[in-house]
């Protein structure tokens, strides 16, 4: 409850830990396999460095987090429940689930667990649908040493192309027919063409200088990407679904979301959708066929009885086109892979820009975590036909307003 209070205290919102953990929940940087940066060979050194025991906290660990039952159990040695990434994953997922149960009770229920007559938390919750506020890192299953041994890149993250985690719950039959694979030669050529490398910050200069530490490498595993975090899996909007993260079209819809809502006479639902639709219809953009507003109204008009079938078919048709581009003739395949890797680089740039704009750099804590291109590539977006196109000036301007033009590079 203390965490719940701190998360929504005006003095702590988006500050301290909450400028990275915007929703208040735990974030595991790599939630699923291959856990790109998980190294556990120095666990004993880490435990010793904190110096705390079950009976005696230390200056480095005054709250004795090292021996917290969440990670060690009631009688286990430090971190005994999280010796592997596979162990930590369900703990984080359960923690996030419990956190949102507590948030729901805080925002919508009274002391007797009855719905509040009015809630002011609407935008906080709808933000999980429309905004990209928490992120995870995903990568292919192919390690860099395997790449050097000329192995193909297997298991390119499908979340580059759509929010598979959300769709598994809403559209269980949506998804690629097979894992995406890239021929080794094509991947290596794209890495070199884009100038992808790992960088470190040289603090001997003022301001610090970014210098290459591993040239021609994306890190421990090939094809790392930024994907939507677990707390943003609560719902998914089909608007611009082929851009699952940092979608200016989706995020722009937040302007129509009301700040509060009143419980309807039936005592079961709030008037959020009614207010949202009123605001949406009042916008001139809702009459423009190319707008996100127009697209959303068409999606909402889909009958409940058929939306799952229609949306599943639409998603799978799109993913089939992606697959065809990656498996077509060599020249087209090389072009597609390079475009998709440039797309991933652009999203990593937006991630850095948004996090760096925060008071303490948010989640962008370690420069070495993700690769960067040696040139400023155009920011791009996916299209529903599986191709990639440069963002429109309006989208770029929207992104610049979100993160500050100085952080766009």
Short mmCIF file of C-alpha atoms in Angstrom, two decimals:
data_model
loop_
_atom_site.label_atom_id
_atom_site.label_comp_id
_atom_site.label_asym_id
_atom_site.label_seq_id
_atom_site.Cartn_x
_atom_site.Cartn_y
_atom_site.Cartn_z
CA UNK A 1 0.00 0.00 0.00
CA UNK A 2 2.96 2.31 0.64
CA UNK A 3 4.08 1.77 -2.97
CA UNK A 4 0.53 2.39 -4.17
CA UNK A 5 0.42 5.67 -2.25
CA UNK A 6 3.81 6.76 -3.55
CA UNK A 7 2.97 5.93 -7.16
CA UNK A 8 -0.04 8.24 -7.18
CA UNK A 9 1.25 10.90 -4.85
CA UNK A 10 1.61 14.10 -6.95
CA UNK A 11 5.06 14.60 -5.43
CA UNK A 12 6.34 11.24 -6.69
CA UNK A 13 4.49 10.63 -9.98
CA UNK A 14 7.05 10.16 -12.76
CA UNK A 15 9.89 10.77 -10.31
CA UNK A 16 12.48 8.52 -8.73
CA UNK A 17 11.71 4.89 -9.58
CA UNK A 18 8.44 5.94 -11.20
CA UNK A 19 10.05 7.83 -14.07
CA UNK A 20 11.02 4.40 -15.39
CA UNK A 21 8.34 2.23 -13.80
CA UNK A 22 5.60 4.57 -15.00
CA UNK A 23 2.79 2.18 -14.17
CA UNK A 24 4.28 1.40 -10.77
CA UNK A 25 4.87 -2.31 -11.42
CA UNK A 26 8.05 -4.36 -11.62
CA UNK A 27 9.88 -4.46 -14.95
CA UNK A 28 12.21 -7.29 -15.95
CA UNK A 29 14.42 -5.92 -18.69
CA UNK A 30 14.28 -9.18 -20.63
CA UNK A 31 11.13 -10.99 -19.61
CA UNK A 32 11.39 -13.97 -21.95
CA UNK A 33 14.04 -16.18 -23.55
CA UNK A 34 16.84 -15.71 -24.55
CA UNK A 35 17.38 -13.25 -21.65
CA UNK A 36 20.08 -11.43 -23.58
CA UNK A 37 22.00 -9.90 -20.68
CA UNK A 38 21.48 -12.51 -17.95
CA UNK A 39 24.82 -13.59 -16.51
CA UNK A 40 24.90 -15.42 -13.16
CA UNK A 41 28.51 -16.53 -12.84
CA UNK A 42 29.34 -13.78 -10.35
CA UNK A 43 26.36 -14.21 -8.00
CA UNK A 44 28.54 -14.86 -4.94
CA UNK A 45 30.51 -11.67 -5.56
CA UNK A 46 27.26 -9.74 -5.84
CA UNK A 47 25.89 -11.20 -2.60
CA UNK A 48 29.12 -10.47 -0.75
CA UNK A 49 29.27 -6.92 -2.07
CA UNK A 50 25.94 -6.06 -0.42
CA UNK A 51 27.08 -7.42 2.93
CA UNK A 52 23.60 -7.99 4.38
CA UNK A 53 22.38 -11.11 6.16
CA UNK A 54 18.97 -12.29 7.32
CA UNK A 55 19.61 -10.81 10.74
CA UNK A 56 21.73 -7.81 9.84
CA UNK A 57 21.04 -5.27 7.05
CA UNK A 58 23.99 -3.36 5.67
CA UNK A 59 24.63 0.20 4.53
CA UNK A 60 24.40 -1.00 0.92
CA UNK A 61 21.24 -2.98 1.64
CA UNK A 62 19.49 -1.23 4.56
CA UNK A 63 16.15 -2.96 3.88
CA UNK A 64 17.75 -6.39 3.48
CA UNK A 65 16.31 -6.81 -0.01
CA UNK A 66 18.91 -9.50 -0.63
CA UNK A 67 17.04 -11.84 1.70
CA UNK A 68 13.52 -10.81 0.76
CA UNK A 69 11.21 -13.84 0.79
CA UNK A 70 10.05 -12.86 -2.71
CA UNK A 71 13.48 -13.83 -4.07
CA UNK A 72 14.80 -16.23 -1.43
CA UNK A 73 11.80 -17.90 0.18
CA UNK A 74 11.32 -18.07 3.96
CA UNK A 75 14.39 -20.22 4.62
CA UNK A 76 16.47 -20.21 1.45
CA UNK A 77 19.87 -18.62 0.85
CA UNK A 78 20.01 -15.22 -0.91
CA UNK A 79 18.38 -15.18 -4.35
CA UNK A 80 17.75 -18.93 -4.20
CA UNK A 81 14.40 -18.55 -5.97
CA UNK A 82 15.88 -16.55 -8.84
CA UNK A 83 19.07 -18.38 -9.73
CA UNK A 84 17.94 -18.44 -13.35
CA UNK A 85 16.04 -15.99 -15.51
CA UNK A 86 13.35 -18.64 -15.91
CA UNK A 87 12.80 -18.42 -12.14
CA UNK A 88 12.45 -14.65 -12.07
CA UNK A 89 10.04 -14.43 -15.02
CA UNK A 90 6.96 -15.87 -13.23
CA UNK A 91 7.74 -13.83 -10.11
CA UNK A 92 7.69 -10.61 -12.13
CA UNK A 93 4.53 -11.61 -13.99
CA UNK A 94 2.74 -12.54 -10.75
CA UNK A 95 3.94 -9.34 -9.10
CA UNK A 96 2.61 -7.22 -11.96
CA UNK A 97 -0.72 -9.06 -11.83
CA UNK A 98 -1.06 -8.47 -8.08
CA UNK A 99 0.01 -4.86 -8.48
CA UNK A 100 -2.76 -4.20 -10.97
CA UNK A 101 -5.29 -5.96 -8.78
CA UNK A 102 -4.31 -3.53 -6.02
CA UNK A 103 -4.44 -0.59 -8.43
CA UNK A 104 -7.88 -1.62 -9.64
CA UNK A 105 -9.19 -1.76 -6.08
CA UNK A 106 -7.61 1.63 -5.33
CA UNK A 107 -9.03 3.31 -8.44
CA UNK A 108 -12.48 1.75 -8.80
CA UNK A 109 -13.65 0.20 -5.50
CA UNK A 110 -14.71 1.62 -2.15
CA UNK A 111 -13.90 0.19 1.28
CA UNK A 112 -16.70 -2.36 0.84
CA UNK A 113 -15.34 -3.41 -2.58
CA UNK A 114 -18.28 -1.78 -4.33
CA UNK A 115 -17.72 0.30 -7.49
CA UNK A 116 -17.05 3.97 -6.85
CA UNK A 117 -19.72 6.27 -8.24
CA UNK A 118 -16.98 8.29 -9.94
CA UNK A 119 -13.37 7.58 -10.84
CA UNK A 120 -10.58 9.93 -11.88
CA UNK A 121 -8.17 7.20 -13.03
CA UNK A 122 -9.47 6.80 -16.58
CA UNK A 123 -6.45 8.16 -18.43
CA UNK A 124 -4.03 6.11 -16.33
CA UNK A 125 -5.74 2.91 -17.43
CA UNK A 126 -6.44 3.81 -21.05
CA UNK A 127 -2.80 4.83 -21.32
CA UNK A 128 -1.91 1.14 -21.14
CA UNK A 129 -3.79 0.64 -24.41
CA UNK A 130 -2.69 3.70 -26.34
CA UNK A 131 0.75 4.62 -25.01
CA UNK A 132 4.14 2.90 -24.91
CA UNK A 133 5.06 3.40 -21.26
CA UNK A 134 6.94 0.27 -20.25
CA UNK A 135 9.28 -1.73 -22.41
CA UNK A 136 11.15 -5.01 -22.50
CA UNK A 137 14.09 -6.11 -24.61
CA UNK A 138 13.66 -9.13 -26.86
CA UNK A 139 16.08 -10.78 -29.27
CA UNK A 140 16.43 -13.75 -31.57
CA UNK A 141 17.50 -17.11 -30.17
CA UNK A 142 20.82 -16.95 -32.06
CA UNK A 143 23.85 -15.81 -30.07
CA UNK A 144 26.61 -13.67 -31.53
CA UNK A 145 29.16 -16.52 -31.27
CA UNK A 146 26.76 -18.63 -33.34
CA UNK A 147 26.48 -15.81 -35.88
CA UNK A 148 30.27 -15.81 -36.21
CA UNK A 149 30.07 -19.54 -36.90
CA UNK A 150 27.72 -18.68 -39.80
CA UNK A 151 24.53 -19.87 -38.12
CA UNK A 152 21.27 -18.47 -39.46
CA UNK A 153 19.31 -16.08 -37.27
CA UNK A 154 16.45 -18.11 -35.81
CA UNK A 155 13.47 -16.78 -33.92
CA UNK A 156 13.53 -13.12 -34.94
CA UNK A 157 11.13 -11.55 -32.37
CA UNK A 158 7.60 -11.46 -33.76
CA UNK A 159 6.91 -8.52 -31.42
CA UNK A 160 8.81 -6.33 -33.88
CA UNK A 161 5.80 -6.69 -36.17
CA UNK A 162 2.81 -6.93 -33.82
CA UNK A 163 1.98 -7.12 -30.13
CA UNK A 164 1.80 -10.90 -29.97
CA UNK A 165 1.61 -10.93 -26.17
CA UNK A 166 -1.63 -8.92 -26.16
CA UNK A 167 -3.08 -10.71 -29.16
CA UNK A 168 -2.59 -14.12 -27.61
CA UNK A 169 -5.26 -13.12 -25.11
CA UNK A 170 -7.62 -11.36 -27.49
CA UNK A 171 -7.01 -13.17 -30.78
CA UNK A 172 -5.52 -16.57 -29.88
CA UNK A 173 -5.35 -17.70 -33.51
CA UNK A 174 -3.39 -14.66 -34.67
CA UNK A 175 0.32 -15.09 -35.24
CA UNK A 176 2.98 -16.07 -37.76
CA UNK A 177 2.72 -19.53 -39.26
CA UNK A 178 6.37 -20.19 -38.39
CA UNK A 179 9.27 -18.50 -36.63
CA UNK A 180 11.02 -15.83 -38.66
CA UNK A 181 14.52 -16.81 -39.83
CA UNK A 182 17.22 -14.76 -41.56
CA UNK A 183 20.05 -16.26 -43.59
CA UNK A 184 23.39 -15.54 -41.91
CA UNK A 185 24.91 -13.79 -44.92
CA UNK A 186 21.91 -11.49 -45.28
CA UNK A 187 21.97 -10.59 -41.57
CA UNK A 188 25.71 -9.88 -41.48
CA UNK A 189 25.42 -7.74 -44.60
CA UNK A 190 22.62 -5.70 -42.98
CA UNK A 191 24.63 -5.20 -39.75
CA UNK A 192 27.56 -3.88 -41.75
CA UNK A 193 25.42 -1.76 -44.06
CA UNK A 194 23.67 -0.07 -41.14
CA UNK A 195 26.91 0.26 -39.17
CA UNK A 196 25.49 -1.38 -36.04
CA UNK A 197 27.83 -1.54 -33.04
CA UNK A 198 27.85 -1.38 -29.26
CA UNK A 199 29.00 1.88 -27.69
CA UNK A 200 30.22 2.98 -24.28
CA UNK A 201 30.33 6.41 -22.66
CA UNK A 202 33.82 7.86 -22.27
CA UNK A 203 33.55 10.11 -19.21
CA UNK A 204 37.09 11.45 -19.58
CA UNK A 205 35.62 14.09 -21.88
CA UNK A 206 33.04 16.76 -21.13
CA UNK A 207 30.39 16.07 -22.18
CA UNK A 208 30.95 12.28 -22.27
CA UNK A 209 31.80 10.88 -25.70
CA UNK A 210 30.16 7.79 -27.15
CA UNK A 211 32.82 5.42 -28.45
CA UNK A 212 32.59 2.02 -30.13
CA UNK A 213 33.35 -0.88 -27.83
CA UNK A 214 32.28 -3.80 -30.08
CA UNK A 215 32.12 -2.98 -33.77
CA UNK A 216 29.76 -4.76 -36.13
CA UNK A 217 27.78 -6.41 -33.34
CA UNK A 218 24.28 -6.09 -31.89
CA UNK A 219 25.29 -7.57 -28.55
CA UNK A 220 25.12 -11.07 -27.03
CA UNK A 221 22.22 -12.11 -29.29
CA UNK A 222 21.26 -11.11 -32.82
CA UNK A 223 18.39 -8.76 -33.66
CA UNK A 224 17.59 -7.10 -30.29
CA UNK A 225 14.41 -5.02 -30.26
CA UNK A 226 12.29 -2.92 -27.92
CA UNK A 227 8.85 -4.44 -27.29
CA UNK A 228 5.84 -3.45 -25.19
CA UNK A 229 6.28 -4.24 -21.50
CA UNK A 230 4.19 -6.74 -19.58
CA UNK A 231 2.09 -4.07 -17.90
CA UNK A 232 0.99 -2.85 -21.31
CA UNK A 233 -0.42 -6.25 -22.28
CA UNK A 234 -3.70 -5.50 -20.52
CA UNK A 235 -5.39 -4.53 -23.77
CA UNK A 236 -4.56 -3.97 -27.41
CA UNK A 237 -6.00 -1.62 -29.94
CA UNK A 238 -6.17 -2.63 -33.59
CA UNK A 239 -5.43 0.93 -34.71
CA UNK A 240 -2.00 0.80 -36.38
CA UNK A 241 -1.47 -2.71 -34.97
CA UNK A 242 1.49 -3.29 -37.29
CA UNK A 243 3.40 -0.69 -35.27
CA UNK A 244 3.11 -2.25 -31.81
CA UNK A 245 5.22 0.37 -30.05
CA UNK A 246 5.71 4.14 -30.41
CA UNK A 247 2.72 4.59 -32.70
CA UNK A 248 1.91 8.28 -33.14
CA UNK A 249 -1.48 7.30 -34.57
CA UNK A 250 -2.48 5.39 -31.44
CA UNK A 251 -0.93 7.80 -28.97
CA UNK A 252 -2.68 10.73 -30.61
CA UNK A 253 -6.03 9.22 -29.61
CA UNK A 254 -5.30 10.00 -25.95
CA UNK A 255 -6.59 13.53 -26.56
CA UNK A 256 -10.13 12.13 -26.70
CA UNK A 257 -9.93 10.15 -23.45
CA UNK A 258 -11.87 11.75 -20.58
CA UNK A 259 -10.19 12.51 -17.27
CA UNK A 260 -12.93 10.98 -15.15
CA UNK A 261 -15.97 8.77 -15.53
CA UNK A 262 -19.28 8.19 -13.77
CA UNK A 263 -20.82 4.83 -12.99
CA UNK A 264 -23.92 4.22 -15.11
CA UNK A 265 -27.34 3.51 -13.64
CA UNK A 266 -26.88 -0.24 -14.03
CA UNK A 267 -23.98 -0.06 -11.55
CA UNK A 268 -21.79 -2.21 -13.81
CA UNK A 269 -19.90 0.02 -16.22
CA UNK A 270 -18.61 3.58 -16.41
CA UNK A 271 -19.44 6.07 -19.14
CA UNK A 272 -15.86 6.12 -20.48
CA UNK A 273 -16.73 4.86 -23.96
CA UNK A 274 -19.70 7.23 -24.25
CA UNK A 275 -17.52 10.25 -23.48
CA UNK A 276 -14.71 8.99 -25.68
CA UNK A 277 -17.00 8.51 -28.69
CA UNK A 278 -18.59 11.92 -28.18
CA UNK A 279 -15.16 13.54 -28.21
CA UNK A 280 -14.08 11.46 -31.19
CA UNK A 281 -17.13 12.29 -33.31
CA UNK A 282 -16.69 15.98 -32.51
CA UNK A 283 -13.25 15.97 -34.10
CA UNK A 284 -12.99 16.99 -37.79
CA UNK A 285 -10.34 14.28 -38.15
CA UNK A 286 -13.00 11.60 -37.62
CA UNK A 287 -14.32 12.42 -41.11
CA UNK A 288 -10.94 11.93 -42.80
CA UNK A 289 -10.54 8.35 -44.15
CA UNK A 290 -6.77 8.32 -43.60
CA UNK A 291 -6.94 9.40 -39.96
CA UNK A 292 -6.57 7.23 -36.87
CA UNK A 293 -9.89 8.64 -35.65
CA UNK A 294 -11.72 7.39 -38.74
CA UNK A 295 -9.97 4.01 -38.52
CA UNK A 296 -10.95 3.57 -34.88
CA UNK A 297 -14.61 4.35 -35.54
CA UNK A 298 -14.64 1.72 -38.28
CA UNK A 299 -13.05 -0.81 -35.95
CA UNK A 300 -15.59 -0.07 -33.23
CA UNK A 301 -18.38 -0.66 -35.75
CA UNK A 302 -17.26 -4.26 -36.24
CA UNK A 303 -19.96 -6.57 -34.79
CA UNK A 304 -19.01 -8.35 -31.57
CA UNK A 305 -19.90 -11.69 -33.14
CA UNK A 306 -17.38 -11.33 -35.97
CA UNK A 307 -14.56 -9.10 -34.73
CA UNK A 308 -12.30 -11.96 -33.59
CA UNK A 309 -12.51 -13.72 -36.95
CA UNK A 310 -12.10 -10.52 -38.98
CA UNK A 311 -9.22 -9.12 -36.92
CA UNK A 312 -7.43 -12.48 -36.82
CA UNK A 313 -7.62 -12.77 -40.60
CA UNK A 314 -6.33 -9.23 -41.01
CA UNK A 315 -3.37 -9.78 -38.68
CA UNK A 316 -2.42 -13.11 -40.22
CA UNK A 317 -2.61 -11.71 -43.76
CA UNK A 318 -0.20 -8.97 -42.72
CA UNK A 319 2.21 -11.41 -41.04
CA UNK A 320 2.14 -13.63 -44.12
CA UNK A 321 3.29 -10.67 -46.21
CA UNK A 322 6.17 -10.07 -43.78
CA UNK A 323 7.15 -13.72 -44.08
CA UNK A 324 7.00 -13.58 -47.88
CA UNK A 325 9.29 -10.54 -47.96
CA UNK A 326 11.83 -12.27 -45.73
CA UNK A 327 11.80 -15.45 -47.81
CA UNK A 328 11.60 -14.10 -51.35
CA UNK A 329 14.34 -13.61 -53.93
CA UNK A 330 17.74 -12.66 -52.56
CA UNK A 331 17.68 -8.99 -53.58
CA UNK A 332 14.23 -8.42 -52.09
CA UNK A 333 15.12 -10.45 -48.99
CA UNK A 334 18.23 -8.35 -48.33
CA UNK A 335 16.19 -5.17 -48.74
CA UNK A 336 13.46 -6.41 -46.38
CA UNK A 337 15.87 -7.53 -43.65
CA UNK A 338 17.78 -4.26 -43.77
CA UNK A 339 14.53 -2.29 -43.63
CA UNK A 340 13.30 -4.29 -40.63
CA UNK A 341 16.63 -3.86 -38.83
CA UNK A 342 16.56 -0.11 -39.54
CA UNK A 343 13.00 -0.09 -38.16
CA UNK A 344 14.29 -1.75 -34.97
CA UNK A 345 17.11 0.81 -34.75
CA UNK A 346 14.62 3.66 -35.05
CA UNK A 347 12.53 2.27 -32.21
CA UNK A 348 15.65 1.93 -30.08
CA UNK A 349 16.38 5.61 -30.81
CA UNK A 350 12.86 6.61 -29.78
CA UNK A 351 13.26 4.51 -26.64
CA UNK A 352 16.50 6.28 -25.72
CA UNK A 353 15.04 9.67 -26.53
CA UNK A 354 11.91 9.18 -24.44
CA UNK A 355 13.78 7.73 -21.49
CA UNK A 356 16.57 10.33 -21.62
CA UNK A 357 13.97 13.08 -21.48
CA UNK A 358 13.00 11.89 -18.00
CA UNK A 359 14.52 13.22 -14.82
CA UNK A 360 16.91 10.30 -14.30
CA UNK A 361 16.99 8.73 -17.78
CA UNK A 362 14.13 6.36 -16.95
CA UNK A 363 14.85 2.85 -18.16
CA UNK A 364 17.75 3.82 -20.43
CA UNK A 365 20.39 3.21 -17.79
CA UNK A 366 23.17 1.40 -19.63
CA UNK A 367 24.55 2.52 -22.99
CA UNK A 368 26.04 -0.92 -23.68
CA UNK A 369 22.64 -2.63 -23.52
CA UNK A 370 21.55 -1.97 -27.10
CA UNK A 371 23.34 -1.38 -30.41
CA UNK A 372 23.34 1.86 -32.38
CA UNK A 373 23.90 2.61 -36.05
CA UNK A 374 26.93 4.71 -36.99
CA UNK A 375 24.68 7.05 -38.95
CA UNK A 376 21.35 8.75 -38.33
CA UNK A 377 18.83 6.64 -40.21
CA UNK A 378 15.38 7.96 -41.14
CA UNK A 379 12.71 7.06 -38.61
CA UNK A 380 10.44 4.48 -40.22
CA UNK A 381 7.18 2.66 -39.61
CA UNK A 382 5.61 -0.60 -40.73
CA UNK A 383 2.76 -0.72 -43.22
CA UNK A 384 0.04 -3.34 -43.36
CA UNK A 385 1.40 -4.74 -46.61
CA UNK A 386 4.63 -5.76 -44.84
CA UNK A 387 6.71 -2.92 -46.27
CA UNK A 388 8.51 -0.17 -44.37
CA UNK A 389 8.13 3.53 -45.07
CA UNK A 390 9.62 6.72 -43.68
CA UNK A 391 7.52 8.37 -40.98
CA UNK A 392 5.47 11.33 -42.09
CA UNK A 393 6.57 14.81 -40.99
CA UNK A 394 3.54 14.86 -38.66
CA UNK A 395 4.63 11.63 -36.97
CA UNK A 396 8.19 12.86 -36.56
CA UNK A 397 6.94 16.15 -35.12
CA UNK A 398 4.68 14.23 -32.72
CA UNK A 399 7.66 12.16 -31.55
CA UNK A 400 9.77 15.29 -31.19
CA UNK A 401 7.14 16.86 -28.93
CA UNK A 402 7.11 13.73 -26.79
CA UNK A 403 10.86 13.50 -26.26
CA UNK A 404 12.33 16.88 -27.10
CA UNK A 405 14.04 17.56 -30.42
CA UNK A 406 17.45 17.41 -28.76
CA UNK A 407 16.89 13.72 -27.99
CA UNK A 408 15.75 12.69 -31.48
CA UNK A 409 19.18 11.47 -32.58
#
